[in-house]
Amino acid sequence: MIEHAPWFTEARFGMFVHWGLYALPARHEWVMQRERRTPDEYERYARWFDPDLYDPREWAAAARGAGMKYVVLTTKHHEGFCLWDSKLTDYSATHTPAGRDLIAEYVDAVAAEGLKVGFYHSLIDWHHRTFSSTGATTARRPRARSAQRRP
């Protein structure tokens, strides 16, 4: 039992939506790291980020219809892209063709279906200039591979 969230243990069945900017390359959420993309190379996806099929109302209705009790959405994954209007960075959905806070839409939709709202938020941030997995003050940037890559 989770003391501060007993409902989670009791709910037992929910939906985890692992979705964000990394959906554009359509391979996996670790595309930046595994394919050794630099932040500059990876940022080009943000220029095209306009999720026209983003429909959290449909997700929430499907979750409720299946008997789920909660939905969790990735708010920011390791690449550092935020799905809301962060005061800490412009690397967010509000500064893309999407032009809006996608988390607010998600929260409203899930709550309207009577489900618990959850967030998955990564503290790792490969995009931030001072991020380092070793604690050093200089960012660890993936090296670009010389082989051709898919866009």
C-alpha positions as CSV (number, residue, x, y, z in Angstrom):
1,M,0.0,0.0,0.0
2,I,1.3,3.5,-0.9
3,E,0.6,5.5,2.3
4,H,0.2,8.9,0.6
5,A,-1.9,7.4,-2.3
6,P,-3.9,4.4,-1.2
7,W,-6.3,4.9,-4.1
8,F,-3.5,3.8,-6.5
9,T,-3.2,0.3,-4.9
10,E,-7.0,0.0,-4.8
11,A,-7.6,1.2,-8.4
12,R,-5.4,-1.5,-9.9
13,F,-6.2,-0.7,-13.5
14,G,-5.3,2.4,-15.4
15,M,-3.9,3.9,-18.6
16,F,-0.3,5.1,-19.0
17,V,0.0,7.4,-22.1
18,H,3.7,7.7,-22.9
19,W,3.5,10.4,-25.5
20,G,5.2,13.6,-26.5
21,L,7.6,15.2,-29.0
22,Y,9.3,11.8,-29.6
23,A,6.1,10.7,-31.3
24,L,7.2,12.5,-34.4
25,P,10.2,10.3,-35.3
26,A,7.8,7.4,-34.7
27,R,10.4,5.0,-33.3
28,H,10.7,5.2,-29.5
29,E,10.9,7.8,-26.8
30,W,14.7,7.5,-26.4
31,V,15.3,8.4,-30.1
32,M,17.5,11.4,-29.1
33,Q,19.8,9.3,-26.9
34,R,19.9,6.0,-28.7
35,E,20.4,7.6,-32.1
36,R,22.9,10.1,-30.7
37,R,21.1,13.2,-31.9
38,T,22.4,16.5,-30.6
39,P,19.8,18.8,-29.0
40,D,20.0,21.0,-32.1
41,E,19.3,18.1,-34.4
42,Y,16.4,16.9,-32.2
43,E,14.8,20.4,-31.9
44,R,13.7,20.3,-35.5
45,Y,10.9,18.0,-34.4
46,A,9.5,20.9,-32.3
47,R,9.1,23.0,-35.5
48,W,6.6,20.4,-36.8
49,F,4.9,19.5,-33.5
50,D,1.2,20.0,-34.1
51,P,-0.7,16.9,-32.8
52,D,-3.9,17.1,-34.8
53,L,-5.1,13.8,-33.6
54,Y,-4.4,14.6,-29.9
55,D,-7.7,13.9,-28.2
56,P,-7.5,13.3,-24.5
57,R,-11.3,13.3,-24.3
58,E,-11.3,10.1,-26.4
59,W,-8.5,8.6,-24.3
60,A,-10.4,9.3,-21.1
61,A,-13.7,8.0,-22.4
62,A,-11.9,4.8,-23.6
63,A,-10.2,4.4,-20.2
64,R,-13.5,4.8,-18.3
65,G,-15.3,2.5,-20.7
66,A,-12.7,-0.2,-20.1
67,G,-13.1,0.1,-16.3
68,M,-9.9,2.0,-15.7
69,K,-9.7,4.2,-12.6
70,Y,-6.8,6.6,-13.6
71,V,-4.8,7.9,-16.5
72,V,-1.1,9.0,-16.4
73,L,0.4,11.2,-19.1
74,T,4.0,12.0,-19.8
75,T,4.4,15.8,-19.1
76,K,8.1,15.9,-20.0
77,H,10.3,13.1,-21.0
78,H,14.1,12.9,-20.9
79,E,14.5,15.1,-24.0
80,G,13.2,18.0,-22.0
81,F,10.2,19.0,-24.1
82,C,7.3,20.2,-22.0
83,L,3.7,19.6,-23.0
84,W,2.6,22.7,-21.0
85,D,3.7,26.4,-20.9
86,S,6.7,26.2,-18.6
87,K,8.1,29.4,-17.1
88,L,11.6,27.7,-17.1
89,T,11.9,27.0,-20.8
90,D,10.5,27.9,-24.3
91,Y,11.0,24.2,-25.3
92,S,7.4,23.5,-24.9
93,A,4.2,22.7,-26.9
94,T,3.0,26.3,-26.5
95,H,6.0,27.4,-28.6
96,T,5.3,25.0,-31.5
97,P,2.6,25.0,-34.2
98,A,0.4,23.3,-31.5
99,G,0.5,26.6,-29.6
100,R,-1.4,25.4,-26.5
101,D,-1.1,23.8,-23.1
102,L,-1.8,20.1,-23.8
103,I,-1.6,19.1,-20.2
104,A,-4.6,21.4,-19.3
105,E,-6.7,19.7,-22.0
106,Y,-5.7,16.3,-20.6
107,V,-6.5,17.2,-17.0
108,D,-9.9,18.6,-17.9
109,A,-10.8,15.5,-20.1
110,V,-9.7,12.9,-17.5
111,A,-11.4,14.7,-14.6
112,A,-14.6,15.1,-16.6
113,E,-14.7,11.2,-16.9
114,G,-14.4,10.9,-13.1
115,L,-10.9,9.4,-13.3
116,K,-7.8,10.2,-11.3
117,V,-5.2,12.3,-13.1
118,G,-1.6,11.3,-13.0
119,F,1.6,12.8,-14.4
120,Y,4.9,11.2,-15.4
121,H,7.6,13.9,-15.3
122,S,11.2,13.2,-15.9
123,L,13.8,15.2,-14.1
124,I,16.4,14.2,-16.6
125,D,16.7,16.9,-19.3
126,W,19.0,16.2,-22.2
127,H,18.0,19.6,-23.7
128,H,19.1,21.7,-20.8
129,R,22.6,23.1,-21.4
130,T,23.8,22.3,-17.9
131,F,22.4,18.8,-17.7
132,S,24.9,16.0,-17.0
133,S,24.3,12.5,-15.9
134,T,27.6,12.6,-14.0
135,G,27.1,15.7,-12.0
136,A,29.5,17.8,-14.0
137,T,28.6,21.4,-14.8
138,T,29.0,21.0,-18.5
139,A,26.3,19.3,-20.5
140,R,26.9,15.9,-21.8
141,R,25.8,16.1,-25.4
142,P,25.3,13.0,-27.6
143,R,27.8,12.8,-30.5
144,A,26.3,12.8,-33.9
145,R,26.8,9.6,-35.9
146,S,28.3,9.8,-39.3
147,A,25.8,7.4,-40.8
148,Q,22.7,8.8,-42.4
149,R,19.6,9.0,-40.2
150,R,15.9,9.0,-40.9
151,P,14.3,12.4,-40.3
